[in-house]
mmCIF file of N, CA and C in Angstrom:
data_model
loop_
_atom_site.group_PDB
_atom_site.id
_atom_site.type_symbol
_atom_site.label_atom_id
_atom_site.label_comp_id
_atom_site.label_asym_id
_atom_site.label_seq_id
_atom_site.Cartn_x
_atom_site.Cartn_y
_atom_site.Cartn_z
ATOM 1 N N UNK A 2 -14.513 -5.238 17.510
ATOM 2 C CA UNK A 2 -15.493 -5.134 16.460
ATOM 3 C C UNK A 2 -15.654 -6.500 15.827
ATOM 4 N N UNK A 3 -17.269 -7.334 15.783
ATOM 5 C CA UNK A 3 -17.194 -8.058 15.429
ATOM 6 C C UNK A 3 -17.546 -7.729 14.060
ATOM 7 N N UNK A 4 -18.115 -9.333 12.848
ATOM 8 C CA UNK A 4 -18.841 -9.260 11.421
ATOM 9 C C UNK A 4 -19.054 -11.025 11.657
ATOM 10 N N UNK A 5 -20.447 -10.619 10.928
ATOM 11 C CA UNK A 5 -20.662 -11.768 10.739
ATOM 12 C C UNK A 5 -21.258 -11.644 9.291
ATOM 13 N N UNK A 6 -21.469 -12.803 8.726
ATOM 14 C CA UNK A 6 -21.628 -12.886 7.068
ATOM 15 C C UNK A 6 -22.903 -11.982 6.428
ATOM 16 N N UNK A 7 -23.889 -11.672 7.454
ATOM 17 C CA UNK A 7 -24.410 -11.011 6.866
ATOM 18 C C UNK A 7 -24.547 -9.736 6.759
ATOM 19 N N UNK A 8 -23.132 -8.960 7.243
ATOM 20 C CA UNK A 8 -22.602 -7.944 7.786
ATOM 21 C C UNK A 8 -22.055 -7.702 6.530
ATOM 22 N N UNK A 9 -20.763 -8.725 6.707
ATOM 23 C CA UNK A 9 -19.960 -8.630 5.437
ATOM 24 C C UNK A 9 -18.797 -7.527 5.959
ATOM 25 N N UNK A 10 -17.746 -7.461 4.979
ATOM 26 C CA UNK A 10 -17.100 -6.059 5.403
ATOM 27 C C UNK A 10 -17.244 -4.924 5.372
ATOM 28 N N UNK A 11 -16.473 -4.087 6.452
ATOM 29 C CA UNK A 11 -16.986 -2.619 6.212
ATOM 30 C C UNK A 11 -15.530 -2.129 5.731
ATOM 31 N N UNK A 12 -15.610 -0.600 5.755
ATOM 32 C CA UNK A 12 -14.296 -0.050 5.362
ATOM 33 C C UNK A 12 -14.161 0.677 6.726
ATOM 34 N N UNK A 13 -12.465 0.894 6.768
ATOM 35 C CA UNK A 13 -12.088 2.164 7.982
ATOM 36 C C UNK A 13 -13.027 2.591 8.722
ATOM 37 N N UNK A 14 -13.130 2.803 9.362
ATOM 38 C CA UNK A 14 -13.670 3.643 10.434
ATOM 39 C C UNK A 14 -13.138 5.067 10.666
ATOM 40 N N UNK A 15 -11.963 5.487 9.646
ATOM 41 C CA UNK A 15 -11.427 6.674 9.331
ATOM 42 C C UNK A 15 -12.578 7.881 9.732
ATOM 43 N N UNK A 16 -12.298 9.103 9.950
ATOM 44 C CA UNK A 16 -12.963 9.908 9.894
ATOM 45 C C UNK A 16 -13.184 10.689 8.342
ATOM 46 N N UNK A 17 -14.109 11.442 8.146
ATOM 47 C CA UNK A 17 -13.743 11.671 6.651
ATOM 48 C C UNK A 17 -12.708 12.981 6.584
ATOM 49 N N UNK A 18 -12.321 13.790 7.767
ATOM 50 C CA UNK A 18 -11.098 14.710 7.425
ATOM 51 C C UNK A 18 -9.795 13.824 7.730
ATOM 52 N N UNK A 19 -10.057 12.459 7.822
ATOM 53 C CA UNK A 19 -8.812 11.881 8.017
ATOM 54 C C UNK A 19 -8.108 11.145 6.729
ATOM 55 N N UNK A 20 -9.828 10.956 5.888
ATOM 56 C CA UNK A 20 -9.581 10.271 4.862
ATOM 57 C C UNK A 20 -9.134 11.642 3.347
ATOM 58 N N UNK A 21 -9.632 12.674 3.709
ATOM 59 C CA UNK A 21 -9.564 13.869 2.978
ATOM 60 C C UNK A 21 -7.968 14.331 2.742
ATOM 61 N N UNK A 22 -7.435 13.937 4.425
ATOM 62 C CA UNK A 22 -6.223 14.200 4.146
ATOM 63 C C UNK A 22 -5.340 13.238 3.594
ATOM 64 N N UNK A 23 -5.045 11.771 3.722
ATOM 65 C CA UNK A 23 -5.133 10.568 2.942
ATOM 66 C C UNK A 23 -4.983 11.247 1.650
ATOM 67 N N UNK A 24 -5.909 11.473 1.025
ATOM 68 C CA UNK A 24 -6.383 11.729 -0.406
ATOM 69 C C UNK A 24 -5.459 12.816 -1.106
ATOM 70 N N UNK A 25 -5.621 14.363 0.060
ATOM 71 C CA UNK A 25 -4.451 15.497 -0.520
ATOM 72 C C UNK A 25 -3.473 14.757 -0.808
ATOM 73 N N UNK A 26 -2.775 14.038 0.232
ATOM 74 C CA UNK A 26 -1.166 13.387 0.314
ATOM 75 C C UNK A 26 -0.684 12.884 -0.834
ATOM 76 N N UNK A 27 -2.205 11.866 -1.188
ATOM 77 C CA UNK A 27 -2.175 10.773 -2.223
ATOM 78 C C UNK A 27 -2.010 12.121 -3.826
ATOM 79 N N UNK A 28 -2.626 12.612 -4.252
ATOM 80 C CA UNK A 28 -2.682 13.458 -5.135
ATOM 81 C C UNK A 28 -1.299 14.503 -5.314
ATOM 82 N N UNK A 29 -0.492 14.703 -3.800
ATOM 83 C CA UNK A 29 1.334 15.275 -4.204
ATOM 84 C C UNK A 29 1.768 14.311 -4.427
ATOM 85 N N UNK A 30 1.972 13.036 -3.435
ATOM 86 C CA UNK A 30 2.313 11.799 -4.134
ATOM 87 C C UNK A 30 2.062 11.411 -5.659
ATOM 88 N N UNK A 31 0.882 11.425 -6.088
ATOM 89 C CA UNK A 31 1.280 10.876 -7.436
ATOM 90 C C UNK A 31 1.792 11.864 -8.538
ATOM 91 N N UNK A 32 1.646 13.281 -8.090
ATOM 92 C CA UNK A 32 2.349 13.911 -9.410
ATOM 93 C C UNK A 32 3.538 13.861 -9.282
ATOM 94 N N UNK A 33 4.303 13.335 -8.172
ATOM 95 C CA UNK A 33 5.466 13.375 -7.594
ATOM 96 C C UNK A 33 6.047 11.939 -8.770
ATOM 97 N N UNK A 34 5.044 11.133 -8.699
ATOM 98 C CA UNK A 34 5.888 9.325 -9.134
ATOM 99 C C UNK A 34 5.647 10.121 -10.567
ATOM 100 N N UNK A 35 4.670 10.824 -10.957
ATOM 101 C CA UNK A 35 4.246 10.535 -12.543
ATOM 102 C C UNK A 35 5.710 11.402 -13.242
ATOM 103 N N UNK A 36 5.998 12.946 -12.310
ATOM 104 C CA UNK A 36 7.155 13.305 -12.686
ATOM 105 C C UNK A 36 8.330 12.773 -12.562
ATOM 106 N N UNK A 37 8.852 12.046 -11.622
ATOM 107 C CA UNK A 37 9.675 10.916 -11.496
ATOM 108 C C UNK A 37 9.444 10.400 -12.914
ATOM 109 N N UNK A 38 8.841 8.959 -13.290
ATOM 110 C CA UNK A 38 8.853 8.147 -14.111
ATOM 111 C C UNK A 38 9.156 9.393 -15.027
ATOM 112 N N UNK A 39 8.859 10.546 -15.201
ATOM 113 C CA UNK A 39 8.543 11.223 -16.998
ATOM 114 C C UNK A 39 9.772 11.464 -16.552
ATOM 115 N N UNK A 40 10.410 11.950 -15.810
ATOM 116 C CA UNK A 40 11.770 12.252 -15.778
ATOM 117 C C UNK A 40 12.845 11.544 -15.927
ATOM 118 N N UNK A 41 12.703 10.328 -15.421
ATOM 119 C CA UNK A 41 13.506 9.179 -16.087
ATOM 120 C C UNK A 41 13.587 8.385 -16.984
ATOM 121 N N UNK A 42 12.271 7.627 -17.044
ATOM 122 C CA UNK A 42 11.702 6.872 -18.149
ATOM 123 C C UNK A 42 12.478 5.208 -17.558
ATOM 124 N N UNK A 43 12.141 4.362 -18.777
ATOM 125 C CA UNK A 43 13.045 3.413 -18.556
ATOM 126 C C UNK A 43 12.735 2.541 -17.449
ATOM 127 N N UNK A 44 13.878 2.422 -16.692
ATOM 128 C CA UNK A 44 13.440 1.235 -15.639
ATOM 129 C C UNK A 44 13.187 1.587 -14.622
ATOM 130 N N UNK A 45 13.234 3.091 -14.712
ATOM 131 C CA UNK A 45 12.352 3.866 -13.572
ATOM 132 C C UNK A 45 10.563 3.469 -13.436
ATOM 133 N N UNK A 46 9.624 3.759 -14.177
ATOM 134 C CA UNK A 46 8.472 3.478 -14.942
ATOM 135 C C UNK A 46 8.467 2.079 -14.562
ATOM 136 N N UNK A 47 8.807 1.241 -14.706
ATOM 137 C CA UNK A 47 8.662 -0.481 -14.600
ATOM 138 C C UNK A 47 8.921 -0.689 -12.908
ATOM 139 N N UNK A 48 9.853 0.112 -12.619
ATOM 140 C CA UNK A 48 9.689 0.171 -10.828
ATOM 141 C C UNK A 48 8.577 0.766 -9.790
ATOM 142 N N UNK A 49 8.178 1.900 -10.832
ATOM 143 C CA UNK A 49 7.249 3.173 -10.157
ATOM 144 C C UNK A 49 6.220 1.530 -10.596
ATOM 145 N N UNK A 50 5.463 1.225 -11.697
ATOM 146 C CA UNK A 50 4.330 0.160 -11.533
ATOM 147 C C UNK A 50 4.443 -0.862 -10.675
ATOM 148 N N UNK A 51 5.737 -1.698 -10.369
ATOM 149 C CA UNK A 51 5.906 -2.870 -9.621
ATOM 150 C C UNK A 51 5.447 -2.037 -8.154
ATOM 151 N N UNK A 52 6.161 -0.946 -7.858
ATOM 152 C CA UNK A 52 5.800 -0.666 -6.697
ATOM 153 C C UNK A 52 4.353 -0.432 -6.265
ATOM 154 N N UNK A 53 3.665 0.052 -6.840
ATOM 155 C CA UNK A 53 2.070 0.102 -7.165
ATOM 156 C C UNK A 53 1.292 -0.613 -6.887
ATOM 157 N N UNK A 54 1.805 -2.061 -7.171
ATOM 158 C CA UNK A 54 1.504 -3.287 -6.900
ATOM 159 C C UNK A 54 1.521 -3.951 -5.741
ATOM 160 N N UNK A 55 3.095 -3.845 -5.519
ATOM 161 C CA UNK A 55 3.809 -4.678 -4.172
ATOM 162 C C UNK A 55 3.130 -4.591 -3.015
ATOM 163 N N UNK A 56 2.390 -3.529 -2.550
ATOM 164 C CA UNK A 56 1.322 -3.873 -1.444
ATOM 165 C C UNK A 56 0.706 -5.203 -1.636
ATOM 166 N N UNK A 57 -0.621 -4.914 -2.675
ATOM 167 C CA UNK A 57 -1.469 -6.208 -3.033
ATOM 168 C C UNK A 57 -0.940 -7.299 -3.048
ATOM 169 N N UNK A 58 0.635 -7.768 -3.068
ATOM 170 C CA UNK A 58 1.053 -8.965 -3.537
ATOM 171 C C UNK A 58 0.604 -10.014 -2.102
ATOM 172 N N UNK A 59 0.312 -9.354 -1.216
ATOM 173 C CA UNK A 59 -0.564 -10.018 -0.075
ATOM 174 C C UNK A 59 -1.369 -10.649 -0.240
ATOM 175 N N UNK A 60 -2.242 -10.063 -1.024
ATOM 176 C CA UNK A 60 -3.697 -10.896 -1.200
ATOM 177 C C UNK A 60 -3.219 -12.480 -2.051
ATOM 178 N N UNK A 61 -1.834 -12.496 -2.554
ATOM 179 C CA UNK A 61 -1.956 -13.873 -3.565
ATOM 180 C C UNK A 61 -2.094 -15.447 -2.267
ATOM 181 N N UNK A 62 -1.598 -14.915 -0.712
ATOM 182 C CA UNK A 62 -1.517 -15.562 0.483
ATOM 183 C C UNK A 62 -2.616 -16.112 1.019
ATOM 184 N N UNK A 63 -4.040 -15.360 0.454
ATOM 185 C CA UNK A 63 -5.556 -15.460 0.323
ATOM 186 C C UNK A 63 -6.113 -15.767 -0.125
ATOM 187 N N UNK A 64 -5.355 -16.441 -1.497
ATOM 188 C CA UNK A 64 -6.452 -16.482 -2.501
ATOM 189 C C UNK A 64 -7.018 -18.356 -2.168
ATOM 190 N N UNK A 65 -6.473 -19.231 -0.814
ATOM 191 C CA UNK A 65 -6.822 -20.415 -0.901
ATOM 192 C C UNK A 65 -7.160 -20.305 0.376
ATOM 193 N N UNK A 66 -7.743 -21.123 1.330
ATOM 194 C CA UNK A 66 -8.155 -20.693 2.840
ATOM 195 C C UNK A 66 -9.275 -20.343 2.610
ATOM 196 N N UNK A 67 -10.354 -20.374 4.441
ATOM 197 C CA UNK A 67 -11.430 -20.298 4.512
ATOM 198 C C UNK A 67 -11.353 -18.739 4.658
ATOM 199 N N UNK A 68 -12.666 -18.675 3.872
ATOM 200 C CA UNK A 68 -12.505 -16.488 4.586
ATOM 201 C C UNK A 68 -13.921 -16.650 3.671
ATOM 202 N N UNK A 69 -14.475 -15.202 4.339
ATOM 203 C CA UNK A 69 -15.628 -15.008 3.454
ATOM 204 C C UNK A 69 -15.111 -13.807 2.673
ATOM 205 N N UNK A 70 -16.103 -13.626 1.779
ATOM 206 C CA UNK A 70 -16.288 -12.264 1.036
ATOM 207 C C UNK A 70 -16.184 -11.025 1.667
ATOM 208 N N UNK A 71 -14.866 -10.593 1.512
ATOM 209 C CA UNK A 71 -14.178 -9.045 1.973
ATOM 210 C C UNK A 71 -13.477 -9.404 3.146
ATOM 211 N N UNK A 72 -13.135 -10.522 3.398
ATOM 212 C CA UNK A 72 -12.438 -11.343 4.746
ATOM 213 C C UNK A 72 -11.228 -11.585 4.198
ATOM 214 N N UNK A 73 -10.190 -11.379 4.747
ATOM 215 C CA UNK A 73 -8.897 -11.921 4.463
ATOM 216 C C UNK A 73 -8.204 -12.903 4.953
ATOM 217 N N UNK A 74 -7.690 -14.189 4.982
ATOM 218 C CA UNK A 74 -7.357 -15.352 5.688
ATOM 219 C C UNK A 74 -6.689 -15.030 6.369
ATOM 220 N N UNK A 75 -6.530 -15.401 7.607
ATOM 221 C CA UNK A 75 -5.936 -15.066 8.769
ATOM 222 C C UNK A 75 -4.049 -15.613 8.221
ATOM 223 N N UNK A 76 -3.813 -16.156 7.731
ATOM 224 C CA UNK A 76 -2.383 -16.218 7.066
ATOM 225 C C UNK A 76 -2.033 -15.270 6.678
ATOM 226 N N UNK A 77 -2.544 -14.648 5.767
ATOM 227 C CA UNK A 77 -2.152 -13.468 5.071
ATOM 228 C C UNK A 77 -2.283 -12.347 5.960
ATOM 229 N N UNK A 78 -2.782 -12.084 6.808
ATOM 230 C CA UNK A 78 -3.305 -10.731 7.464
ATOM 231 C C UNK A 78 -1.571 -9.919 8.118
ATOM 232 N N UNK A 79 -0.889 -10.947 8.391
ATOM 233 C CA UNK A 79 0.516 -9.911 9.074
ATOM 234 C C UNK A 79 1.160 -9.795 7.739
ATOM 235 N N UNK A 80 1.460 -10.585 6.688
ATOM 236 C CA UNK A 80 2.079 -10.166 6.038
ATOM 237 C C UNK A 80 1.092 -8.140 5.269
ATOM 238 N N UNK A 81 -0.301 -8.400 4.760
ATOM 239 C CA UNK A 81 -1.244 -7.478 3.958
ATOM 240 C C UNK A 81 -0.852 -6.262 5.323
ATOM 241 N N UNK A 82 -0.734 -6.604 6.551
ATOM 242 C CA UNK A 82 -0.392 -5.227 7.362
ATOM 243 C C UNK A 82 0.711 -4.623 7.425
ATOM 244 N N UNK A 83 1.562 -5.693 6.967
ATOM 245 C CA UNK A 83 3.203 -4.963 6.737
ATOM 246 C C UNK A 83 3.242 -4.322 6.204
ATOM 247 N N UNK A 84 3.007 -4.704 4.762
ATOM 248 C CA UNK A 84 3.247 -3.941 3.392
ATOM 249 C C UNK A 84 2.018 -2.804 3.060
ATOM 250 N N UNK A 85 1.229 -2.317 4.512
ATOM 251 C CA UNK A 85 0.561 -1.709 4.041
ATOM 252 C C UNK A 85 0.640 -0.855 5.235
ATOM 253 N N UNK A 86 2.021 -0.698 6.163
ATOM 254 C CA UNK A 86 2.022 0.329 6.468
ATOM 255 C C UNK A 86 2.957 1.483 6.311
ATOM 256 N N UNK A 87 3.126 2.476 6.236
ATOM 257 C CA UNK A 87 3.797 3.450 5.379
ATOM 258 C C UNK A 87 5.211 3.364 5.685
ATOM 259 N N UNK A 88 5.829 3.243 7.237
ATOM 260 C CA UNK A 88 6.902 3.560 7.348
ATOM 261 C C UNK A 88 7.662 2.262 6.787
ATOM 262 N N UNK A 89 6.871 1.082 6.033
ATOM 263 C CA UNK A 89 8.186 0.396 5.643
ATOM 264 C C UNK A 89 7.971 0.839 4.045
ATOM 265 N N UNK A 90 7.022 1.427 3.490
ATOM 266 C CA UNK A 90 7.481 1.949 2.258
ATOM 267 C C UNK A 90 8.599 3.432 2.647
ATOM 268 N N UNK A 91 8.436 4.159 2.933
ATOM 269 C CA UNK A 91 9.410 5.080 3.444
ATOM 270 C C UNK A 91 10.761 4.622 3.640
ATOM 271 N N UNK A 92 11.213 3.469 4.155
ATOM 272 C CA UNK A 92 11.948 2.817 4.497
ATOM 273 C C UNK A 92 12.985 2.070 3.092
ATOM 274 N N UNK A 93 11.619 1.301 2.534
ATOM 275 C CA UNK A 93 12.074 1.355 1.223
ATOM 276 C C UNK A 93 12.669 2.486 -0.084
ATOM 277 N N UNK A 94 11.881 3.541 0.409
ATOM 278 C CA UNK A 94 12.683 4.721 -0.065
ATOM 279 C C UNK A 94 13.613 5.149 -0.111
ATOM 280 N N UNK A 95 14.327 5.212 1.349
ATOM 281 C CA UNK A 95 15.562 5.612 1.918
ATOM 282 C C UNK A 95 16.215 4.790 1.673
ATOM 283 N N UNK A 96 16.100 3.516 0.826
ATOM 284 C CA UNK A 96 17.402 2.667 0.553
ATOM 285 C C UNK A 96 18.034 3.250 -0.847
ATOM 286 N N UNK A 97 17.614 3.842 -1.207
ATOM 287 C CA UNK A 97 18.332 4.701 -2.464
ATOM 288 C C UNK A 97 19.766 5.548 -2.347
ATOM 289 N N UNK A 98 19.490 5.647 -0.790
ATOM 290 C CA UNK A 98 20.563 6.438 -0.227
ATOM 291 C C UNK A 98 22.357 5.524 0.095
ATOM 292 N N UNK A 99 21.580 3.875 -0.511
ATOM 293 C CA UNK A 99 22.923 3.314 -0.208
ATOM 294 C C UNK A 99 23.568 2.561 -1.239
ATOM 295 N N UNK A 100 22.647 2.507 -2.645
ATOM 296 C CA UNK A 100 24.044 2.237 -3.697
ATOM 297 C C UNK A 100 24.687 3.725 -4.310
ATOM 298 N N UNK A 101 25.386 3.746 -4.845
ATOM 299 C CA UNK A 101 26.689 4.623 -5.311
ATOM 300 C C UNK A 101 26.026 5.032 -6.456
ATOM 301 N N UNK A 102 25.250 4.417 -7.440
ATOM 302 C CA UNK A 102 24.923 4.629 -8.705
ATOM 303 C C UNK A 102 23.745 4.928 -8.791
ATOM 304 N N UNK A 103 23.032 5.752 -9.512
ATOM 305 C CA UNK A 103 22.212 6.681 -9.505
ATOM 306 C C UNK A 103 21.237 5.460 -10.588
ATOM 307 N N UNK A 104 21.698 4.747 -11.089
ATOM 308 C CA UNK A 104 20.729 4.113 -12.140
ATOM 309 C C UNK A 104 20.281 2.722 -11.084
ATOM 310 N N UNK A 105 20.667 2.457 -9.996
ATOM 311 C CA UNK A 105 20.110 1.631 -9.029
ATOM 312 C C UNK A 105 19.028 2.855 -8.373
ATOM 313 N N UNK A 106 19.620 3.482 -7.350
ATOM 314 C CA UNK A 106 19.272 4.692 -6.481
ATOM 315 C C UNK A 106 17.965 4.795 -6.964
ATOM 316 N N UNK A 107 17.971 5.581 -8.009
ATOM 317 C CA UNK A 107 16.447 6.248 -8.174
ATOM 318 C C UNK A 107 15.170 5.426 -9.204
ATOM 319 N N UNK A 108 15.110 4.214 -9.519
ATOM 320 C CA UNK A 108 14.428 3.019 -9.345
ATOM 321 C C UNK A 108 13.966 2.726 -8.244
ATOM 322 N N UNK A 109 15.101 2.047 -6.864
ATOM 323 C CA UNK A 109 14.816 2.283 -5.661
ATOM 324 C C UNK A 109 13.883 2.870 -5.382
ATOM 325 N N UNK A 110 14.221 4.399 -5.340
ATOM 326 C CA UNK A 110 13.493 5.613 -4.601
ATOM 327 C C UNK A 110 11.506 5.732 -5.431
ATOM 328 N N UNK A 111 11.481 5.618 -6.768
ATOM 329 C CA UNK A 111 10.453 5.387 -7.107
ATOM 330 C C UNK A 111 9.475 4.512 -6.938
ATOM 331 N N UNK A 112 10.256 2.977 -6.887
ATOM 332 C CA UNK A 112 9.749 2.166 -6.482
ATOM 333 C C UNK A 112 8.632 1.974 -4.961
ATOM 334 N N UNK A 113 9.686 2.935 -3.966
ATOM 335 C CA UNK A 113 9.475 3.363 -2.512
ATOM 336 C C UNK A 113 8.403 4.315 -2.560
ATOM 337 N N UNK A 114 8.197 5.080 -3.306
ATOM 338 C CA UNK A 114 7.594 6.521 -3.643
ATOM 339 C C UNK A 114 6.246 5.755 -4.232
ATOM 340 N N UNK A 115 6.160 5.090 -5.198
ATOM 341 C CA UNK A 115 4.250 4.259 -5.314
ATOM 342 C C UNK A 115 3.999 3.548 -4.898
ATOM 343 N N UNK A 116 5.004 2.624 -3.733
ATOM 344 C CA UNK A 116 4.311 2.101 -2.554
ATOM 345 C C UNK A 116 3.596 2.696 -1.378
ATOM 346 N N UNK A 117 4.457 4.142 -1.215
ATOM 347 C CA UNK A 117 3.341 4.805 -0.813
ATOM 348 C C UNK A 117 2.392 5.126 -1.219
ATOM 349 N N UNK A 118 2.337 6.077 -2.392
ATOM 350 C CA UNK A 118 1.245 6.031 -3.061
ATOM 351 C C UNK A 118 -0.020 5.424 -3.076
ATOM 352 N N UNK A 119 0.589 4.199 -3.208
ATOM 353 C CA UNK A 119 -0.312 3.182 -2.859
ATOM 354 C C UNK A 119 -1.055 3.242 -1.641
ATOM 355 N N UNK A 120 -0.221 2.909 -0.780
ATOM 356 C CA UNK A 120 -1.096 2.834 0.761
ATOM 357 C C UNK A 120 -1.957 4.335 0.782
ATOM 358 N N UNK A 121 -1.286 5.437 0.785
ATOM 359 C CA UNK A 121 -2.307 6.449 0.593
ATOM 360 C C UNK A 121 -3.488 6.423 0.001
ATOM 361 N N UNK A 122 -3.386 6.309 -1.311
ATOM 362 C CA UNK A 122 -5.001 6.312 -1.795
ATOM 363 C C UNK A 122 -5.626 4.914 -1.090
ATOM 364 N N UNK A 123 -5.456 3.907 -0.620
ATOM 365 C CA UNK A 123 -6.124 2.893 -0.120
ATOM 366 C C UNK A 123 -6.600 3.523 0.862
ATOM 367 N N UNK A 124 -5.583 4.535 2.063
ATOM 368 C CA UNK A 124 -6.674 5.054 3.217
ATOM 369 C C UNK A 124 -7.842 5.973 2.709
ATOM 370 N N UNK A 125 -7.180 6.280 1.778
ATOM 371 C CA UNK A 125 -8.218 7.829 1.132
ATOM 372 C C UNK A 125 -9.737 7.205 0.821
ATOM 373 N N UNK A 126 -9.526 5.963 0.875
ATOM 374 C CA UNK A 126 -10.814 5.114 0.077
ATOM 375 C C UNK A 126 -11.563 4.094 1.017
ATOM 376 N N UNK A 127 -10.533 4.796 2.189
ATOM 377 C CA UNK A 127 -11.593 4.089 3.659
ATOM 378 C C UNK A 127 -11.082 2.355 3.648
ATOM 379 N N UNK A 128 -9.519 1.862 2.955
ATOM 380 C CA UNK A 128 -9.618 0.470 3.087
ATOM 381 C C UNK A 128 -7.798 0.482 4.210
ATOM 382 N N UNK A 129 -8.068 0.078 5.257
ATOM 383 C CA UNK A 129 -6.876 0.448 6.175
ATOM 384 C C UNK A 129 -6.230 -0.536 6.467
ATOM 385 N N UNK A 130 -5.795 -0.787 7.861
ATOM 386 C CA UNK A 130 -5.313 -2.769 8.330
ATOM 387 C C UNK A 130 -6.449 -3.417 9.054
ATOM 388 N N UNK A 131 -6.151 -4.550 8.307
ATOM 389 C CA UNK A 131 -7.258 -5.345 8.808
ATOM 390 C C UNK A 131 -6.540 -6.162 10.354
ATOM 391 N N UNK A 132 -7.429 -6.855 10.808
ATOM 392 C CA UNK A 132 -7.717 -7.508 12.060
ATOM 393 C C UNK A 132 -7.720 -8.481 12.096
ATOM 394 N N UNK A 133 -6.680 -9.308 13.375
ATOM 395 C CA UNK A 133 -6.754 -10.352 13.219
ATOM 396 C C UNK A 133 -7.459 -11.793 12.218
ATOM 397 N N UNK A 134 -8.838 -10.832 12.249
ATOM 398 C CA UNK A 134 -9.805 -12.261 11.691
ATOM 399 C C UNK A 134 -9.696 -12.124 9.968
ATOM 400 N N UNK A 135 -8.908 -10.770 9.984
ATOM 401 C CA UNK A 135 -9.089 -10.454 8.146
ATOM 402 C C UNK A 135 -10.128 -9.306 7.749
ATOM 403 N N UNK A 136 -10.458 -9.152 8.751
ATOM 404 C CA UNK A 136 -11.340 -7.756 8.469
ATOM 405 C C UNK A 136 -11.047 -6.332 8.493
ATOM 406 N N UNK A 137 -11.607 -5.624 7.722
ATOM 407 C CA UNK A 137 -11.066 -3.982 7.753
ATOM 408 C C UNK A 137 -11.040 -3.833 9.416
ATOM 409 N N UNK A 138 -10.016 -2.952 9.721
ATOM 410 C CA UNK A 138 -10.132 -2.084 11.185
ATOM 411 C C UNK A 138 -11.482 -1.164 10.832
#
């Protein structure tokens, strides 16, 4: 799939029962973090937001380089596909399972829990991994 500038970017190529389901996931997911954080509070809440984030922290790899509008610099593109695919937030999840103390642990686990989040509603919204050149798949 090519683009050229006066194309510009598109989103996913998702189907829309693919993106529908995306979306359910995204919606147990977040009552899941919001009860988390209300259940803990504290530095739970400051992890559940960082994690929220930590996808996007890709784009700061972009913000200098040639790219057009909705193009992502080809520098940044392996790191923005890492962190934006689920099984290493999952991954990040399951590290909760290896300190001893519950006030590390479930920070961890929240943290892991709106990084998914994250990536979910991004598919739900048709924005997936981009391609070599920086463009949506």
């Amino acid at each position: 799939m090519s683009h050229d500038a006066a194309e510009g970017a598109t989103r996913s190529s998702a189907s829309p029962q693919v993106r529908v389901a995306w979306g359910l996931l995204s919606a147990v997911l977040l009552v899941f973090a919001v009860f988390e954080a209300t259940k803990y509070g504290g530095w739970v809440v400051v992890a559940a937001l960082a994690g929220a984030v930590a996808p996007d922290l890709s784009f700061l790899l972009g913000l200098s380089g040639p790219h057009q509008h909705g193009q992502l610099p080809r520098r940044a593109v392996p790191v923005y596909n890492l962190l934006h695919r689920p099984v290493v937030a999952i991954v990040v999840m399951l590290t909760c399972l290896i300190p001893e103390s519950p006030s590390v642990a479930v920070p961890l686990f929240n943290f892991g829990l709106t990084w998914l989040l994250h990536i979910t509603v991004d598919r739900a919204l048709g924005f997936g991994l981009r391609t070599a050149d920086g463009w949506y798949r």
